[in-house]
Amino acid sequence: MEMFKYTQAAGIPQAIQAAAQSSTAQQGAQVRFIAGGTTLLDLMKLNVERPTQVVDINRLPLDKVEKLPDGRLKIGALVRNSDLAHDPTVSSDYSVLSQALLAGASAQLRNMATTGGNLLQRTRCMYFRNDAMACNKREPGSGCSAIEGDNRTLAILGTSKDCIATNPSDMNVALTALEATIHIQGPKGQREVPIGEFFLVPGNTPQRENVLEPGDLITFVTLPALKPNSKQVYLKLRDRASYEFALSSAAIVAEVSGGKLVFVRVALGGVGTKPWRSLEAEKALHGKAVDEKTFRQAAEAALHGAQPQSENGFKVELAKRCITHALTLATQQA
Ligand SMILES: Cc1cc2nc3c(=O)[nH]c(=O)nc-3n(C[C@H](O)[C@H](O)[C@H](O)COP(=O)(O)OP(=O)(O)OC[C@H]3O[C@@H](n4cnc5c(N)ncnc54)[C@H](O)[C@@H]3O)c2cc1C
Ligand code: SF4
């Protein structure tokens, strides 16, 4: 590994200035921000990331959760996953986010991991993490070892012939169901990107995972105000009960009136190349009566375009059952 220079950012403009020198904010960037370090340091040890400069952003004033006057919730990019999960407003009004965060990693990791770092965590595809293997995401044009290889845990939605890696985050699935907005500050100023437009499917550029440009710093995430008593569930199915990534997960945000679903958001994890919002499932549910047959029809719609690989065909039915059960749990809530 090359030696890297370590810089402590004194303020947001200084942090951006340091990172704007990077050739790209994506895979292989020469300058990297470091927050909790639980993704970046792992990848540096594996030789997958080799930045020449690491900019420590931990002292920036981005560690607060605040309710805004218009009812939105503003979450600083440096809020630790454990603090966010246990924040009183998040626990009560955005419980799907709390549930998703607490289903991820371990208590120690959640104490370090940040909101911005979790958004940008990298795939757990074993070939991406092994620099002896061909991987288009790590080294564009080198090929994809997973398509003909061990792909049991990989994606069935949003894949391409060049990459089938899943986005591994639990938090991102909840943020997608909550229709979060990502606030970015970069060399050209500030901008806001709805989470549905933030992540990119791999296509023929799997090394580019999101819309960030060189020097862009995620500063905040905002969540819209929700109606009181909205029903929220995050259901995560995995090989073991803790310290494991999702094979399939579902985040549900719903409102029921007169026995019918008058508002519903469905997002999936563990099956998509990005946190996967299912507009097809939402359409199949909107205005319909709360019953298992409707839920199953929505699940069928969500997985309609699934393209399983040699070892992950089981995920199609697993994801359907995950959606059906998550909807049942959500709508059973008092
Ligand atoms: C053993 C293990 C098990 C895990 N299990 C799970 C799990 O079950 N579910 C799950 O969801 N996650 C899991 N994780 C992943 C964990 O949630 C992430 O590693 C963590 O959220 C990353 O946050 P961080 O602050 O440590 O990121 P860092 O490692 O500091 O940064 C990650 C990336 O984001 C960039 N970055 C960080 N902050 C910003 C910012 N504000 N603006 C722009 N760029 C930024 C960095 O440059 C880097 O490229 C696991 C991790 C480990 C090691
Ligand atoms: S699935 Fe994507 S990350 Fe995994 S080996 Fe193929 S190109 Fe690399």
Coordinates of N, CA, C and O in Angstrom, one line a residue, residues 120-274:
L120 N -22.5 5.5 2.1 CA -21.5 5.3 1.0 C -20.8 4.0 1.3 O -19.7 3.7 0.7
Q121 N -21.3 3.1 2.2 CA -20.6 1.8 2.4 C -20.6 1.0 1.1 O -21.4 1.2 0.2
R122 N -19.6 0.2 0.9 CA -19.3 -0.5 -0.3 C -19.9 -1.9 -0.3 O -20.1 -2.5 0.8
T123 N -20.0 -2.5 -1.4 CA -20.6 -3.9 -1.5 C -19.8 -4.9 -0.8 O -18.5 -4.7 -0.7
R124 N -20.4 -6.0 -0.3 CA -19.7 -7.1 0.3 C -19.3 -8.2 -0.7 O -18.9 -9.3 -0.2
C125 N -19.5 -8.0 -1.9 CA -19.2 -9.0 -3.0 C -17.7 -9.4 -2.7 O -16.8 -8.6 -2.7
M126 N -17.5 -10.7 -2.5 CA -16.2 -11.2 -2.1 C -15.1 -10.9 -3.1 O -13.9 -10.8 -2.8
Y127 N -15.5 -10.8 -4.4 CA -14.5 -10.6 -5.4 C -14.1 -9.1 -5.5 O -12.9 -8.8 -5.8
F128 N -15.0 -8.2 -5.1 CA -14.6 -6.8 -5.0 C -13.5 -6.6 -3.9 O -12.6 -5.8 -4.0
R129 N -13.7 -7.4 -2.8 CA -12.8 -7.3 -1.7 C -11.5 -8.1 -1.8 O -10.7 -8.2 -0.9
N130 N -11.3 -8.8 -3.0 CA -10.1 -9.6 -3.1 C -9.4 -9.1 -4.4 O -9.8 -9.4 -5.5
D131 N -8.3 -8.4 -4.2 CA -7.6 -7.8 -5.4 C -6.9 -8.8 -6.3 O -6.3 -8.4 -7.3
A132 N -7.0 -10.1 -6.0 CA -6.5 -11.1 -6.9 C -7.5 -11.5 -8.0 O -7.2 -12.2 -8.9
M133 N -8.8 -11.1 -7.8 CA -9.9 -11.5 -8.6 C -10.3 -10.4 -9.6 O -10.2 -9.2 -9.2
A134 N -10.8 -10.8 -10.8 CA -11.3 -9.8 -11.7 C -12.6 -9.2 -11.1 O -13.5 -9.9 -10.6
C135 N -12.7 -7.9 -11.2 CA -13.9 -7.2 -10.7 C -14.0 -5.8 -11.4 O -13.2 -5.0 -11.3
N136 N -15.1 -5.7 -12.2 CA -15.3 -4.4 -12.9 C -15.5 -3.2 -12.0 O -15.2 -2.1 -12.4
K137 N -16.0 -3.4 -10.8 CA -16.3 -2.3 -9.9 C -14.9 -1.8 -9.4 O -14.7 -0.6 -9.3
R138 N -14.0 -2.7 -9.0 CA -12.7 -2.3 -8.5 C -11.8 -1.9 -9.6 O -11.1 -0.9 -9.5
E139 N -11.8 -2.6 -10.7 CA -10.9 -2.4 -11.8 C -11.7 -2.4 -13.1 O -11.9 -3.5 -13.7
P140 N -12.3 -1.3 -13.6 CA -13.1 -1.3 -14.7 C -12.5 -2.0 -15.9 O -11.4 -1.8 -16.2
G141 N -13.4 -2.9 -16.6 CA -12.9 -3.6 -17.7 C -12.2 -5.0 -17.4 O -11.9 -5.7 -18.4
S142 N -12.0 -5.3 -16.2 CA -11.3 -6.5 -15.8 C -12.2 -7.7 -15.9 O -11.8 -8.9 -15.9
G143 N -13.6 -7.5 -15.8 CA -14.5 -8.7 -15.8 C -15.2 -8.8 -14.5 O -14.8 -8.1 -13.5
C144 N -16.2 -9.6 -14.5 CA -17.0 -9.8 -13.2 C -16.8 -11.3 -12.8 O -17.4 -12.2 -13.5
S145 N -16.1 -11.6 -11.7 CA -15.9 -13.0 -11.3 C -17.2 -13.6 -10.7 O -17.3 -14.8 -10.7
A146 N -18.1 -12.7 -10.3 CA -19.3 -13.2 -9.6 C -20.3 -13.9 -10.5 O -21.0 -14.8 -10.1
I147 N -20.4 -13.4 -11.7 CA -21.5 -13.9 -12.6 C -21.4 -15.4 -12.8 O -22.3 -16.1 -12.8
E148 N -20.1 -15.9 -13.0 CA -19.9 -17.3 -13.1 C -19.4 -17.9 -11.8 O -19.0 -19.1 -11.8
G149 N -19.4 -17.1 -10.8 CA -18.8 -17.6 -9.5 C -19.8 -17.7 -8.4 O -20.9 -18.1 -8.5
D150 N -19.3 -17.4 -7.2 CA -20.1 -17.4 -6.0 C -21.0 -16.2 -5.9 O -20.6 -15.1 -5.6
N151 N -22.3 -16.4 -6.3 CA -23.2 -15.2 -6.3 C -24.4 -15.4 -5.5 O -25.4 -14.6 -5.6
R152 N -24.3 -16.3 -4.5 CA -25.5 -16.6 -3.6 C -26.1 -15.3 -3.0 O -27.3 -15.2 -2.8
T153 N -25.2 -14.4 -2.5 CA -25.7 -13.3 -1.7 C -25.9 -12.1 -2.6 O -26.3 -11.0 -2.1
L154 N -25.7 -12.2 -3.9 CA -25.7 -11.0 -4.7 C -27.1 -10.6 -5.3 O -28.1 -11.3 -5.0
A155 N -27.1 -9.6 -6.2 CA -28.4 -9.0 -6.5 C -29.2 -9.7 -7.6 O -28.7 -10.4 -8.4
I156 N -30.5 -9.5 -7.6 CA -31.4 -10.0 -8.6 C -32.2 -8.9 -9.3 O -33.0 -9.1 -10.2
L157 N -32.1 -7.7 -8.8 CA -32.8 -6.5 -9.3 C -31.7 -5.4 -9.7 O -30.9 -5.2 -8.9
G158 N -31.9 -4.8 -10.9 CA -31.0 -3.7 -11.2 C -29.6 -4.2 -11.7 O -28.7 -3.4 -11.8
T159 N -29.4 -5.5 -12.0 CA -28.1 -6.0 -12.4 C -27.8 -5.6 -13.8 O -28.7 -5.2 -14.6
S160 N -26.5 -5.8 -14.2 CA -26.1 -5.6 -15.6 C -25.1 -6.8 -15.9 O -24.7 -7.5 -15.0
K161 N -24.7 -6.9 -17.1 CA -23.8 -7.9 -17.5 C -22.4 -7.6 -16.9 O -21.5 -8.5 -16.9
D162 N -22.2 -6.4 -16.4 CA -20.9 -6.0 -15.9 C -20.8 -6.1 -14.3 O -19.7 -6.1 -13.8
C163 N -22.0 -6.2 -13.6 CA -21.9 -6.2 -12.2 C -23.3 -6.6 -11.6 O -24.3 -6.1 -12.0
I164 N -23.2 -7.5 -10.6 CA -24.5 -7.9 -9.9 C -24.4 -7.7 -8.4 O -25.0 -8.4 -7.6
A165 N -23.5 -6.8 -8.0 CA -23.3 -6.6 -6.5 C -24.5 -5.9 -5.9 O -25.1 -5.1 -6.5
T166 N -24.7 -6.3 -4.6 CA -25.8 -5.7 -3.9 C -25.3 -4.5 -3.1 O -24.1 -4.4 -2.7
N167 N -26.2 -3.5 -2.9 CA -25.9 -2.4 -1.9 C -26.2 -3.1 -0.5 O -27.3 -3.5 -0.3
P168 N -25.2 -3.1 0.4 CA -25.4 -3.9 1.6 C -26.1 -3.2 2.8 O -26.3 -3.8 3.8
S169 N -26.3 -1.9 2.6 CA -26.8 -1.1 3.8 C -28.2 -1.4 4.2 O -29.1 -1.5 3.4
D170 N -28.4 -1.5 5.5 CA -29.8 -1.6 6.0 C -30.4 -0.1 6.1 O -31.5 0.1 5.8
M171 N -29.6 0.8 6.6 CA -30.1 2.2 6.8 C -30.6 2.7 5.5 O -31.6 3.4 5.5
N172 N -29.9 2.5 4.4 CA -30.3 3.0 3.1 C -31.7 2.6 2.7 O -32.4 3.3 2.0
V173 N -32.0 1.4 3.1 CA -33.4 0.8 2.7 C -34.4 1.6 3.4 O -35.4 2.1 2.8
A174 N -34.2 1.9 4.7 CA -35.2 2.7 5.5 C -35.3 4.1 5.0 O -36.3 4.7 4.8
L175 N -34.1 4.7 4.7 CA -34.1 6.1 4.1 C -34.8 6.1 2.8 O -35.5 7.2 2.5
T176 N -34.8 5.1 2.0 CA -35.5 5.0 0.7 C -37.0 5.0 1.0 O -37.7 5.7 0.3
A177 N -37.4 4.2 1.9 CA -38.9 4.1 2.2 C -39.3 5.4 2.8 O -40.5 5.8 2.6
L178 N -38.5 6.1 3.5 CA -38.8 7.4 4.1 C -38.7 8.6 3.1 O -38.9 9.7 3.5
E179 N -38.2 8.3 1.9 CA -38.0 9.4 0.9 C -37.1 10.5 1.4 O -37.4 11.7 1.4
A180 N -35.9 10.1 1.9 CA -34.9 11.0 2.4 C -34.4 11.9 1.3 O -34.4 11.5 0.1
T181 N -33.8 13.0 1.7 CA -33.1 13.9 0.8 C -31.6 14.0 1.3 O -31.4 14.2 2.4
I182 N -30.7 13.8 0.3 CA -29.3 13.9 0.7 C -28.8 15.3 0.3 O -29.0 15.8 -0.8
H183 N -28.2 16.0 1.3 CA -27.7 17.4 1.2 C -26.2 17.3 1.0 O -25.5 16.7 1.8
I184 N -25.7 17.9 -0.1 CA -24.3 17.8 -0.5 C -23.7 19.2 -0.7 O -24.3 20.1 -1.2
Q185 N -22.5 19.3 -0.2 CA -21.7 20.6 -0.4 C -20.5 20.2 -1.1 O -19.7 19.3 -0.7
G186 N -20.2 20.9 -2.2 CA -19.0 20.6 -3.0 C -18.4 21.9 -3.6 O -18.8 23.0 -3.2
P187 N -17.4 21.7 -4.4 CA -16.7 22.9 -4.9 C -17.6 23.9 -5.7 O -17.3 25.1 -5.7
K188 N -18.7 23.4 -6.2 CA -19.6 24.2 -7.0 C -20.8 24.7 -6.1 O -21.7 25.3 -6.7
G189 N -20.8 24.5 -4.8 CA -21.8 24.9 -4.0 C -22.6 23.8 -3.4 O -22.2 22.6 -3.3
Q190 N -23.9 24.1 -2.9 CA -24.7 23.1 -2.2 C -25.8 22.6 -3.2 O -26.3 23.3 -4.0
R191 N -26.2 21.4 -3.0 CA -27.3 20.8 -3.7 C -28.0 19.7 -2.9 O -27.4 19.2 -2.0
E192 N -29.2 19.5 -3.3 CA -30.0 18.4 -2.6 C -30.4 17.4 -3.6 O -30.9 17.7 -4.7
V193 N -30.3 16.1 -3.2 CA -30.6 15.0 -4.2 C -31.6 14.1 -3.5 O -31.2 13.5 -2.4
P194 N -32.8 13.8 -4.0 CA -33.6 12.8 -3.4 C -32.9 11.5 -3.5 O -32.2 11.2 -4.4
I195 N -33.1 10.7 -2.4 CA -32.4 9.4 -2.3 C -32.6 8.5 -3.5 O -31.7 7.8 -4.0
G196 N -33.8 8.6 -4.1 CA -34.1 7.8 -5.3 C -33.2 8.1 -6.5 O -33.1 7.3 -7.4
E197 N -32.6 9.3 -6.5 CA -31.7 9.7 -7.6 C -30.3 9.7 -7.2 O -29.4 10.0 -8.0
F198 N -30.0 9.4 -5.9 CA -28.6 9.5 -5.4 C -27.8 8.3 -5.8 O -26.6 8.4 -6.3
F199 N -28.4 7.0 -5.7 CA -27.6 5.8 -6.1 C -27.8 5.5 -7.6 O -28.9 5.7 -8.1
L200 N -26.8 4.9 -8.2 CA -26.9 4.6 -9.6 C -26.8 3.0 -9.7 O -26.2 2.3 -9.0
V201 N -27.6 2.5 -10.7 CA -27.5 1.1 -11.0 C -26.2 0.9 -11.8 O -25.7 1.9 -12.4
P202 N -25.6 -0.3 -11.8 CA -24.2 -0.4 -12.3 C -24.1 -0.2 -13.8 O -23.1 0.4 -14.3
G203 N -25.1 -0.6 -14.6 CA -24.9 -0.5 -16.1 C -23.5 -0.9 -16.5 O -23.0 -2.0 -16.0
N204 N -22.9 -0.1 -17.4 CA -21.5 -0.5 -17.8 C -20.5 0.3 -17.1 O -19.3 0.4 -17.5
T205 N -20.9 1.0 -16.0 CA -19.9 1.8 -15.2 C -20.1 1.4 -13.7 O -20.5 2.3 -12.9
P206 N -19.9 0.2 -13.3 CA -20.2 -0.2 -11.9 C -19.3 0.5 -10.9 O -19.6 0.5 -9.7
Q207 N -18.2 1.0 -11.4 CA -17.3 1.7 -10.4 C -17.9 3.1 -9.9 O -17.5 3.6 -9.0
R208 N -19.0 3.5 -10.6 CA -19.6 4.7 -10.2 C -21.0 4.4 -9.6 O -21.9 3.9 -10.2
E209 N -21.0 4.6 -8.2 CA -22.2 4.1 -7.5 C -23.2 5.1 -7.1 O -24.3 4.8 -6.6
N210 N -22.8 6.4 -7.2 CA -23.8 7.5 -6.8 C -23.4 8.7 -7.6 O -22.4 8.7 -8.4
V211 N -24.1 9.8 -7.3 CA -24.0 11.0 -8.2 C -22.9 12.0 -7.6 O -22.8 13.1 -8.1
L212 N -22.2 11.5 -6.6 CA -21.2 12.4 -6.0 C -20.1 12.8 -7.0 O -19.6 11.9 -7.8
E213 N -19.6 14.0 -7.0 CA -18.6 14.5 -7.9 C -17.3 14.8 -7.0 O -17.4 14.8 -5.8
P214 N -16.2 15.0 -7.6 CA -15.0 15.2 -6.8 C -15.2 16.3 -5.8 O -15.7 17.4 -6.2
G215 N -14.8 16.1 -4.6 CA -14.8 17.1 -3.6 C -16.2 17.2 -2.8 O -16.3 17.9 -1.8
D216 N -17.2 16.4 -3.3 CA -18.5 16.5 -2.7 C -18.5 15.9 -1.3 O -18.0 14.7 -1.1
L217 N -19.0 16.6 -0.3 CA -19.1 16.2 1.0 C -20.6 16.0 1.3 O -21.4 17.0 1.1
I218 N -21.1 14.9 1.9 CA -22.5 14.8 2.3 C -22.5 15.6 3.7 O -21.7 15.3 4.6
T219 N -23.4 16.5 3.8 CA -23.5 17.3 5.0 C -24.6 16.9 5.9 O -24.5 16.7 7.1
F220 N -25.8 16.6 5.3 CA -27.0 16.3 6.0 C -27.9 15.3 5.3 O -27.7 15.2 4.0
V221 N -28.8 14.7 6.0 CA -29.9 14.0 5.4 C -31.1 14.5 6.0 O -31.2 14.8 7.2
T222 N -32.2 14.8 5.2 CA -33.4 15.3 5.8 C -34.5 14.3 5.5 O -34.5 13.6 4.4
L223 N -35.4 14.2 6.4 CA -36.6 13.3 6.3 C -37.9 14.1 6.3 O -38.0 15.0 7.1
P224 N -38.8 13.8 5.4 CA -40.1 14.6 5.4 C -40.9 14.3 6.7 O -40.7 13.3 7.3
A225 N -41.7 15.3 7.1 CA -42.6 15.0 8.2 C -43.6 13.9 7.8 O -44.0 13.9 6.7
L226 N -43.9 13.0 8.8 CA -44.8 11.9 8.5 C -46.1 12.2 9.3 O -46.0 12.8 10.3
K227 N -47.2 11.6 8.8 CA -48.4 11.7 9.6 C -48.2 10.9 10.9 O -47.5 9.8 10.9
P228 N -48.7 11.4 12.1 CA -48.5 10.6 13.3 C -49.2 9.3 13.1 O -50.1 9.1 12.4
N229 N -48.6 8.3 13.8 CA -49.2 6.9 13.8 C -49.0 6.2 12.5 O -49.7 5.3 12.2
S230 N -48.1 6.7 11.6 CA -47.8 5.9 10.4 C -47.2 4.6 10.9 O -46.5 4.5 11.8
K231 N -47.5 3.5 10.1 CA -47.1 2.2 10.5 C -45.8 1.9 9.8 O -45.6 2.1 8.6
Q232 N -44.8 1.5 10.5 CA -43.4 1.3 10.0 C -42.8 0.0 10.5 O -42.8 -0.3 11.6
V233 N -42.2 -0.7 9.5 CA -41.5 -2.0 9.8 C -40.3 -2.1 9.0 O -40.3 -1.8 7.8
Y234 N -39.2 -2.6 9.6 CA -38.0 -3.0 8.8 C -37.8 -4.5 9.2 O -37.6 -4.9 10.3
L235 N -37.9 -5.4 8.1 CA -37.8 -6.8 8.3 C -36.5 -7.2 7.6 O -36.4 -7.0 6.4
K236 N -35.6 -7.9 8.3 CA -34.3 -8.3 7.7 C -34.2 -9.8 7.8 O -34.2 -10.4 8.9
L237 N -34.0 -10.5 6.7 CA -33.8 -11.9 6.7 C -32.3 -12.2 6.3 O -31.8 -11.7 5.3
R238 N -31.7 -13.0 7.1 CA -30.2 -13.3 6.9 C -29.9 -14.7 7.3 O -30.7 -15.3 8.0
D239 N -28.6 -15.0 7.1 CA -28.2 -16.4 7.4 C -28.1 -16.7 8.9 O -28.2 -17.8 9.3
R240 N -27.8 -15.6 9.7 CA -27.8 -15.8 11.1 C -28.4 -14.5 11.8 O -28.5 -13.5 11.1
A241 N -28.8 -14.6 13.0 CA -29.6 -13.6 13.6 C -28.9 -12.3 13.9 O -29.6 -11.2 14.0
S242 N -27.6 -12.2 13.9 CA -26.9 -10.9 14.2 C -25.6 -10.9 13.4 O -25.1 -11.9 13.0
Y243 N -25.1 -9.7 13.3 CA -23.8 -9.5 12.7 C -23.7 -10.1 11.3 O -22.7 -10.8 11.0
E244 N -24.7 -9.9 10.5 CA -24.8 -10.5 9.2 C -25.6 -9.5 8.3 O -26.5 -8.9 8.7
F245 N -25.2 -9.5 7.0 CA -25.9 -8.6 6.0 C -27.2 -9.3 5.5 O -27.3 -10.5 5.7
A246 N -28.1 -8.5 5.0 CA -29.4 -9.1 4.6 C -29.3 -9.9 3.3 O -28.6 -9.6 2.4
L247 N -30.0 -11.0 3.3 CA -30.2 -11.7 2.1 C -31.4 -11.1 1.4 O -31.5 -11.0 0.2
S248 N -32.3 -10.7 2.2 CA -33.5 -9.9 1.7 C -34.0 -9.1 2.9 O -34.1 -9.6 4.0
S249 N -34.4 -7.9 2.6 CA -35.0 -7.1 3.7 C -36.1 -6.2 3.0 O -36.1 -6.0 1.8
A250 N -37.0 -5.7 3.9 CA -38.1 -4.8 3.4 C -38.4 -3.7 4.4 O -38.4 -4.0 5.6
A251 N -38.4 -2.5 3.9 CA -38.8 -1.4 4.8 C -40.2 -0.9 4.3 O -40.4 -0.7 3.1
I252 N -41.1 -0.8 5.3 CA -42.5 -0.4 4.9 C -42.9 0.8 5.7 O -42.7 0.9 6.9
V253 N -43.4 1.8 5.1 CA -44.1 2.9 5.7 C -45.5 3.0 5.2 O -45.7 3.1 3.9
A254 N -46.5 3.0 6.0 CA -47.9 2.9 5.5 C -48.8 3.6 6.4 O -48.6 3.8 7.6
E255 N -49.9 4.0 5.8 CA -51.1 4.6 6.6 C -52.3 3.8 6.2 O -52.5 3.6 5.0
V256 N -53.1 3.5 7.1 CA -54.3 2.7 6.9 C -55.5 3.5 7.4 O -55.5 4.1 8.5
S257 N -56.5 3.6 6.5 CA -57.7 4.3 6.9 C -58.9 3.5 6.4 O -59.0 3.1 5.2
G258 N -59.9 3.2 7.3 CA -61.0 2.5 6.9 C -60.7 1.1 6.4 O -61.3 0.6 5.4
G259 N -59.6 0.5 6.9 CA -59.2 -0.8 6.4 C -58.5 -0.9 5.1 O -58.2 -1.9 4.5
K260 N -58.2 0.4 4.6 CA -57.5 0.4 3.3 C -56.2 1.2 3.4 O -56.0 2.1 4.2
L261 N -55.2 0.8 2.5 CA -53.9 1.5 2.5 C -54.1 2.8 1.8 O -54.2 2.8 0.5
V262 N -54.0 3.9 2.5 CA -54.1 5.2 1.8 C -52.7 5.8 1.5 O -52.6 6.8 0.7
F263 N -51.7 5.2 2.1 CA -50.3 5.7 1.8 C -49.4 4.5 2.0 O -49.5 3.8 3.1
V264 N -48.5 4.2 1.1 CA -47.6 3.1 1.3 C -46.3 3.3 0.6 O -46.3 3.8 -0.6
R265 N -45.2 3.0 1.2 CA -43.9 3.1 0.6 C -43.2 1.7 0.9 O -43.2 1.2 2.0
V266 N -42.6 1.1 -0.2 CA -42.0 -0.2 0.0 C -40.6 -0.1 -0.6 O -40.4 0.3 -1.7
A267 N -39.6 -0.4 0.3 CA -38.2 -0.4 -0.2 C -37.6 -1.8 0.2 O -37.9 -2.3 1.2
L268 N -36.7 -2.3 -0.7 CA -36.1 -3.6 -0.5 C -34.6 -3.5 -0.3 O -33.9 -2.7 -1.0
G269 N -34.0 -4.4 0.5 CA -32.6 -4.5 0.6 C -32.2 -5.9 0.4 O -33.0 -6.8 0.3
G270 N -30.9 -6.1 0.1 CA -30.3 -7.5 -0.1 C -30.6 -8.1 -1.4 O -30.0 -9.1 -1.8
V271 N -31.4 -7.4 -2.2 CA -31.8 -8.0 -3.6 C -31.4 -7.0 -4.7 O -31.4 -7.5 -5.9
G272 N -31.2 -5.8 -4.4 CA -31.0 -4.8 -5.5 C -29.5 -4.3 -5.5 O -28.8 -4.3 -4.5
T273 N -29.1 -3.8 -6.7 CA -27.8 -3.2 -6.8 C -27.8 -1.8 -6.2 O -26.7 -1.3 -6.0
K274 N -28.9 -1.3 -5.9 CA -29.0 -0.1 -5.1 C -30.2 -0.3 -4.1 O -31.0 -1.2 -4.3

